[in-house]
Tab-separated table of C-alpha atoms in Angstrom:
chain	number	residue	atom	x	y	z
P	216	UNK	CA	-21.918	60.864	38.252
P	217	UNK	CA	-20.391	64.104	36.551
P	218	UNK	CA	-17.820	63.701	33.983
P	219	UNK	CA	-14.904	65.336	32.916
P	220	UNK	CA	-14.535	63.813	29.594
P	221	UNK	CA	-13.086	65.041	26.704
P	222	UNK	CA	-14.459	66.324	23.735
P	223	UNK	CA	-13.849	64.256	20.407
P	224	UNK	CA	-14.143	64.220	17.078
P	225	UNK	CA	-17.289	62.325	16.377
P	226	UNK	CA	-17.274	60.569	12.845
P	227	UNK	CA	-20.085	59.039	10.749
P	228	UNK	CA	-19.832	55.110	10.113
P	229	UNK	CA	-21.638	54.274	6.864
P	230	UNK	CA	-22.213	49.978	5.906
P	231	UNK	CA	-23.183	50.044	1.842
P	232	UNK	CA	-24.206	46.202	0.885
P	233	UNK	CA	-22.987	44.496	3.666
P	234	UNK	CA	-22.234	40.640	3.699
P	235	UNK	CA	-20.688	38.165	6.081
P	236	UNK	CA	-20.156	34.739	5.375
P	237	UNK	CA	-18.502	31.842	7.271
P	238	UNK	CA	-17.188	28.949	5.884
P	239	UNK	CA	-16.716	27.494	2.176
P	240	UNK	CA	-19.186	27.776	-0.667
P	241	UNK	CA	-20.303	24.049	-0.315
P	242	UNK	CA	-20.846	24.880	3.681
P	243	UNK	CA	-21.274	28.299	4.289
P	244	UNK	CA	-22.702	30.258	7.045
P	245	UNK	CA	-24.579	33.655	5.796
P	246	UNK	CA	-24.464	35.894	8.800
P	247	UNK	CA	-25.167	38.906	7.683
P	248	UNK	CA	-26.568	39.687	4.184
P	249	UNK	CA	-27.672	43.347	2.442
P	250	UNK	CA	-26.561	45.766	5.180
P	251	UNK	CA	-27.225	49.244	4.503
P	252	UNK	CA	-26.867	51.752	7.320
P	253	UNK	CA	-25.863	55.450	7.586
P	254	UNK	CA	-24.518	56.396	11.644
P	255	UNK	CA	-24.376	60.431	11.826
P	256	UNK	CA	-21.530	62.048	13.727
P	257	UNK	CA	-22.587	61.953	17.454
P	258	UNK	CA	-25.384	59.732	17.017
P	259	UNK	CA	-26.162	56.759	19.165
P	260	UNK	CA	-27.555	53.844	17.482
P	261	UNK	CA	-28.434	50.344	19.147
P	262	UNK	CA	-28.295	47.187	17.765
P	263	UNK	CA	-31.270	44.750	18.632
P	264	UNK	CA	-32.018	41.014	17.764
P	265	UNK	CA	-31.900	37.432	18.962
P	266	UNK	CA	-28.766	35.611	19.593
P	267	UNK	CA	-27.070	34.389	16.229
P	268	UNK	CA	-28.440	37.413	14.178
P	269	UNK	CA	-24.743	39.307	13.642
P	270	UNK	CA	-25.251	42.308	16.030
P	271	UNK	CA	-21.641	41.588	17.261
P	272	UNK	CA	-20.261	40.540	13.795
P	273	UNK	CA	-21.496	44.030	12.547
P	274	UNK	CA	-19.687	45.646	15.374
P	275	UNK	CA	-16.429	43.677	14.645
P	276	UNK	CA	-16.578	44.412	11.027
P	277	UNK	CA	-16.916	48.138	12.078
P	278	UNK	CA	-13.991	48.300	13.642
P	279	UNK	CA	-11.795	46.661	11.515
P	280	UNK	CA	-11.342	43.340	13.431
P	281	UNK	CA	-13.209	41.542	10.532
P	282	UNK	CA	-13.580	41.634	6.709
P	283	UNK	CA	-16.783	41.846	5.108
P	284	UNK	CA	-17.668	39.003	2.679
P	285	UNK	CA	-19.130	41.629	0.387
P	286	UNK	CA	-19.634	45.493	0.825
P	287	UNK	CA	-17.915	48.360	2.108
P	288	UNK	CA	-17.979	49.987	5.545
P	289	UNK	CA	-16.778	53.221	5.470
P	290	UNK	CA	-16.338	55.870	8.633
P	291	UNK	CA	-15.963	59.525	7.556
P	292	UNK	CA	-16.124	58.173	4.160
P	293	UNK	CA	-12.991	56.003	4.491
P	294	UNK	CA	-13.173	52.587	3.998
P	295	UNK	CA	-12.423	50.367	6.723
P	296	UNK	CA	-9.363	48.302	5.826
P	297	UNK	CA	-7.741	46.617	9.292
P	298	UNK	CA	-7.746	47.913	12.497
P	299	UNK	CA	-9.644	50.895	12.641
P	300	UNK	CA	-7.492	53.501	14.828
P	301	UNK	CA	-10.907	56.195	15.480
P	302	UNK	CA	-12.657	52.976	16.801
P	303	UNK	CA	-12.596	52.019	20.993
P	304	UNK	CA	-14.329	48.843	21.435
P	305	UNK	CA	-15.533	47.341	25.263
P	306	UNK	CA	-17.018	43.983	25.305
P	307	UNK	CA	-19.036	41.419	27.549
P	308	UNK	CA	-16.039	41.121	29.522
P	309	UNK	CA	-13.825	43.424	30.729
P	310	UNK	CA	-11.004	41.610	29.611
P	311	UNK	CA	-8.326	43.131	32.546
P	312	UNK	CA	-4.814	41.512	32.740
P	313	UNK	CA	-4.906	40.699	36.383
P	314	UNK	CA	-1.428	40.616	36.868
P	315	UNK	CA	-1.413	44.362	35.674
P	316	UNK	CA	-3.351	47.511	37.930
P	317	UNK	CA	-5.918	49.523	36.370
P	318	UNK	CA	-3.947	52.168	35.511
P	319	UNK	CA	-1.580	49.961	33.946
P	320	UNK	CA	-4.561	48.305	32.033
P	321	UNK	CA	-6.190	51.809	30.968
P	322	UNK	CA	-2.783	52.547	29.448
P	323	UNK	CA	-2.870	49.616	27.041
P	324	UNK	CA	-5.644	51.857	25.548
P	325	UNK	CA	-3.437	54.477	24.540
P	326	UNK	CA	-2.886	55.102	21.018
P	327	UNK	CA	1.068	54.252	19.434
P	328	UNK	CA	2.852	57.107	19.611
P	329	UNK	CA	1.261	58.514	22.243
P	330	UNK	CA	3.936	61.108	24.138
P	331	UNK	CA	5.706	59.631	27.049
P	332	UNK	CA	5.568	62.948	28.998
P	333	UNK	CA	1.576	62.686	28.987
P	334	UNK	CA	0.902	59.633	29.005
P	335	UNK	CA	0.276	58.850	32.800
P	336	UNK	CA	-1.997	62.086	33.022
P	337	UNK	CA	-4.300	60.546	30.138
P	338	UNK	CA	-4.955	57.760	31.903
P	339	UNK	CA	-5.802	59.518	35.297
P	340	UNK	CA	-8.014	61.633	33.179
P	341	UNK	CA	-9.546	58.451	32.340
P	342	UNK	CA	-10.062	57.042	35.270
P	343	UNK	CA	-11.312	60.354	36.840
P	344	UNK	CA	-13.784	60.171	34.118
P	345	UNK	CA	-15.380	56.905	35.561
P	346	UNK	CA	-14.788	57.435	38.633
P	347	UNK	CA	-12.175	55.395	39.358
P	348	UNK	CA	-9.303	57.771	39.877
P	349	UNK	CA	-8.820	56.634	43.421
P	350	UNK	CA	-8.431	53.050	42.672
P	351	UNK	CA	-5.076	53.498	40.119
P	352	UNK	CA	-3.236	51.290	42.094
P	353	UNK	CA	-5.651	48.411	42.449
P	354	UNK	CA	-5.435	45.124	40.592
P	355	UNK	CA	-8.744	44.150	38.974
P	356	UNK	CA	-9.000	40.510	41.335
P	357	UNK	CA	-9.805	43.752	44.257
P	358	UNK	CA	-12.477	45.435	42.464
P	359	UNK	CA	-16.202	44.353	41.801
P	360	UNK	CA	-17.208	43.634	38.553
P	361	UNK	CA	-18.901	46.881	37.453
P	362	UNK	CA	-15.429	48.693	38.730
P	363	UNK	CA	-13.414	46.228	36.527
P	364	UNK	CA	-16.234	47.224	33.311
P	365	UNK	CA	-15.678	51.199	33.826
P	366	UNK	CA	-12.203	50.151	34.057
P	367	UNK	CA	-12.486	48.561	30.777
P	368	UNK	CA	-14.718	51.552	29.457
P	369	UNK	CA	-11.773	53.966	30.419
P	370	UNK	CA	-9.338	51.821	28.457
P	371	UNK	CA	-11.391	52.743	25.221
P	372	UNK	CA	-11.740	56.449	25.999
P	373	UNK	CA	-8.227	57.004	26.629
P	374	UNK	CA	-8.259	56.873	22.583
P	375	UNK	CA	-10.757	59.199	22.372
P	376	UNK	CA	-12.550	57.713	19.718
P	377	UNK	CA	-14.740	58.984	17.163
P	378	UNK	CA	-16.849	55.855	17.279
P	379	UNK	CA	-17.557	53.823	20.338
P	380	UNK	CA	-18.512	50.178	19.840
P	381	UNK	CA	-20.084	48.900	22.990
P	382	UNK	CA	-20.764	44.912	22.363
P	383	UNK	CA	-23.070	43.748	25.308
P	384	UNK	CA	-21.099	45.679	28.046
P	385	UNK	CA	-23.472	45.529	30.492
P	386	UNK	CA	-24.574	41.957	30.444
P	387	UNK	CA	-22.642	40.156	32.967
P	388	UNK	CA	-23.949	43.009	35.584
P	389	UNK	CA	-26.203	43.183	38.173
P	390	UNK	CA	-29.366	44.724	37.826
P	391	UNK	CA	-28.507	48.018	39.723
P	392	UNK	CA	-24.948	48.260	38.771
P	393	UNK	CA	-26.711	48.138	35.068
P	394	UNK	CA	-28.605	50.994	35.664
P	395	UNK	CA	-25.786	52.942	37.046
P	396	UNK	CA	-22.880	51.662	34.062
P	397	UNK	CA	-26.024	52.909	31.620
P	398	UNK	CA	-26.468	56.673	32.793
P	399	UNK	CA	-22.430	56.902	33.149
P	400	UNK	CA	-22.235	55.836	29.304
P	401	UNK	CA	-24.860	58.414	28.492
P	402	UNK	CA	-22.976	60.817	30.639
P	403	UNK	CA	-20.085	60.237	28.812
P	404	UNK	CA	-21.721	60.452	25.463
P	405	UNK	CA	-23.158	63.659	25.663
P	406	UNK	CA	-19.702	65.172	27.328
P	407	UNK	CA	-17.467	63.520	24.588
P	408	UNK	CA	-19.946	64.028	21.468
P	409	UNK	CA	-18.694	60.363	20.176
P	410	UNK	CA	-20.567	58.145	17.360
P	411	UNK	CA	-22.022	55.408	19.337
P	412	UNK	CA	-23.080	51.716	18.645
P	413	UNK	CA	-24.250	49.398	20.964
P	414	UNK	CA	-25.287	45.694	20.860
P	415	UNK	CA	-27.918	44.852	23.222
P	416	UNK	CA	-30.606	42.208	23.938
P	417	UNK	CA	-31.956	44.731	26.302
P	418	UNK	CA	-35.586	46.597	25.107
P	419	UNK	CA	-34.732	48.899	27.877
P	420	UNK	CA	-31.378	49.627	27.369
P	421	UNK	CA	-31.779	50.594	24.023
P	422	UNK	CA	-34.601	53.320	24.430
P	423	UNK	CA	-32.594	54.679	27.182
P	424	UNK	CA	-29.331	55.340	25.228
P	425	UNK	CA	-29.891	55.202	21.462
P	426	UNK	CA	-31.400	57.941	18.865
P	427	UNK	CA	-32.498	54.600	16.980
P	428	UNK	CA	-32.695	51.168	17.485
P	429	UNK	CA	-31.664	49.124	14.368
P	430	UNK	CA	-33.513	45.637	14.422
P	431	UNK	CA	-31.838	43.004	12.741
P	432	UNK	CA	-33.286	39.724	12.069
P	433	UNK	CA	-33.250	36.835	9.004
P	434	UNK	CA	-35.465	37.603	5.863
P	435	UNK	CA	-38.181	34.756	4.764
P	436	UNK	CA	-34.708	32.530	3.835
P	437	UNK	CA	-33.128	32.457	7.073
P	438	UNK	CA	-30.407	30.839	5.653
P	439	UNK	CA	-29.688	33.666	3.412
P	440	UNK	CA	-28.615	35.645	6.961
P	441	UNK	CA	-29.733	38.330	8.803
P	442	UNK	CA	-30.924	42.418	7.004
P	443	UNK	CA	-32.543	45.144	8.648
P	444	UNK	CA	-35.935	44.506	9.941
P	445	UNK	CA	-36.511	47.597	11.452
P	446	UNK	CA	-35.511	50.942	12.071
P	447	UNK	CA	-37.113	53.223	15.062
P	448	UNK	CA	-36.381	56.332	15.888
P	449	UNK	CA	-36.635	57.098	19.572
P	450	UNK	CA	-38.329	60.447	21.006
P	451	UNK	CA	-37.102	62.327	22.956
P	452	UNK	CA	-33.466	64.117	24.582
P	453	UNK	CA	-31.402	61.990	26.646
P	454	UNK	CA	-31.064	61.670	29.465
P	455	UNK	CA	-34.928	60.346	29.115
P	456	UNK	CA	-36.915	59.154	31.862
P	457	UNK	CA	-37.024	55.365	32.525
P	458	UNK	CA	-40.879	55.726	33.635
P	459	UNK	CA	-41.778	57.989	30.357
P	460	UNK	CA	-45.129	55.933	29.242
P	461	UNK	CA	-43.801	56.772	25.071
P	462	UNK	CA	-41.028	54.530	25.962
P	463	UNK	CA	-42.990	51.815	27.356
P	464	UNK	CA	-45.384	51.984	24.229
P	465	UNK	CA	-42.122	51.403	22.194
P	466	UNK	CA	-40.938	48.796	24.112
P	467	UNK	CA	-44.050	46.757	23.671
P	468	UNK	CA	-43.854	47.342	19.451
P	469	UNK	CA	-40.685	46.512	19.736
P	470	UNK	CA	-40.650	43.134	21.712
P	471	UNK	CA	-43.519	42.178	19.693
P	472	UNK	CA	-41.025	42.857	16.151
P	473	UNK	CA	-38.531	40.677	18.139
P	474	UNK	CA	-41.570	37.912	18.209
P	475	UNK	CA	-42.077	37.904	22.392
P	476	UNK	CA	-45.793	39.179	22.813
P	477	UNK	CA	-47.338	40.658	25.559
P	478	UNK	CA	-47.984	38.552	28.397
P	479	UNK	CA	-51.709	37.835	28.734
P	480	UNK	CA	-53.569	37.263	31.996
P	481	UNK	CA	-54.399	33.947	33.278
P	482	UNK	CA	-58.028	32.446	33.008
P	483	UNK	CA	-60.015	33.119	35.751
């Protein structure tokens, strides 16, 4: 799919001793603990690790809609202190009001303030952009579920973010639908130039889209919460090749850092 999208300013996110902890001092639940992480304008980083580990915390502290326990998190050197306006987020489910039509839900998107006079061509432009310009009019109980999750991606880049903050987007997809929503957000990356992080459990999905893959899992005292286990840097320009054999040799170290080995043949 070709995009029209427009061009933003991308920003750099920066995380400098990053805690989160749940709960009182007598009970509390370390989440995250010593986060250190430095996100260049227009890169795409993805966020791996098993369930529990604070890939989507991390996200929600980036964009404002939690408080670190201890830390900073800064974007374009700023410190993140509420709602972050230069953040978009899309999560595992679109989260359309049905009673409302997509255009009516892409407009929710739009920024305060945002003139009256333009605001119905922004959101066309959005739509366009995903390909859903001729379904404006439809509520999202009449579209399938990948519609109603480009519907929900629009919403975010009617703010033409700086940062994108893509928590699991994909998950609740079929297979093929997966593929496609993947190549349309690396479309749109490229076209827009945005600062992108994305939480995944998908090996895959992050050697297809990200410029690294941050690993996160808990240190020796897992109840001390999760740090960076690993950092890789993936080869290669995007759009890559989902067949390229460096990207199947990376998928193997990094399912095997994740602690699911290679599947060995059966006796004979």
């Amino acid at each position: 799919m070709q995009t029209t999208a427009t061009r933003v300013a991308a920003v750099t996110v920066t995380l400098r001793g990053v805690d989160r902890t749940f709960g009182a001092a007598d009970g509390a639940h370390h989440v995250l603990r010593g986060i250190d992480l430095d996100v260049d304008a227009g890169e795409v980083v993805a966020l791996l690790g098993a369930s529990g580990c604070g890939k989507s915390t991390l996200l929600r502290l980036v964009a404002g809609l939690d408080r670190p326990s201890a830390g900073q998190v800064m974007i374009d050197g700023a410190r993140v202190d509420g709602i972050e306006a230069r953040a978009a987020v899309v999560f595992q489910e679109p989260r359309l009001l049905p009673w409302r039509t997509l255009a009516e839900n892409v407009a929710f998107g739009l920024p305060d303030g945002s003139p009256r006079g333009s605001r119905h061509s922004e959101v066309t432009h959005a739509l366009d952009t995903v390909g859903l310009g001729s379904f404006a009019g439809y509520r999202p109980r009449a579209v399938s579920g990948g519609m109603a999750q480009r519907t929900a991606l629009a919403r975010a880049l009617v703010r033409r973010p700086g940062v994108l903050l893509l928590d699991e987007p994909f998950a609740a997809l079929d297979a093929l639908t997966r593929l496609r929503m993947q190549d349309l957000v690396d479309d749109l990356q490229r076209t827009t130039g945005a600062t992108v992080l994305l939480v995944t459990h998908d090996v895959d999905e992050a050697l297809q889209l990200a410029d690294r893959v941050v690993v996160l899992a808990p240190g020796a005292d897992r109840a001390a919460g999760s740090g960076i286990a690993h950092l890789l840097d993936v080869p290669g320009a995007r759009p890559r090749d989902r067949a390229d054999p460096v990207l199947a040799a990376l998928r193997v170290e990094l399912l095997d850092r994740l602690g699911v080995p290679r599947q060995r043949p059966l006796p004979a």
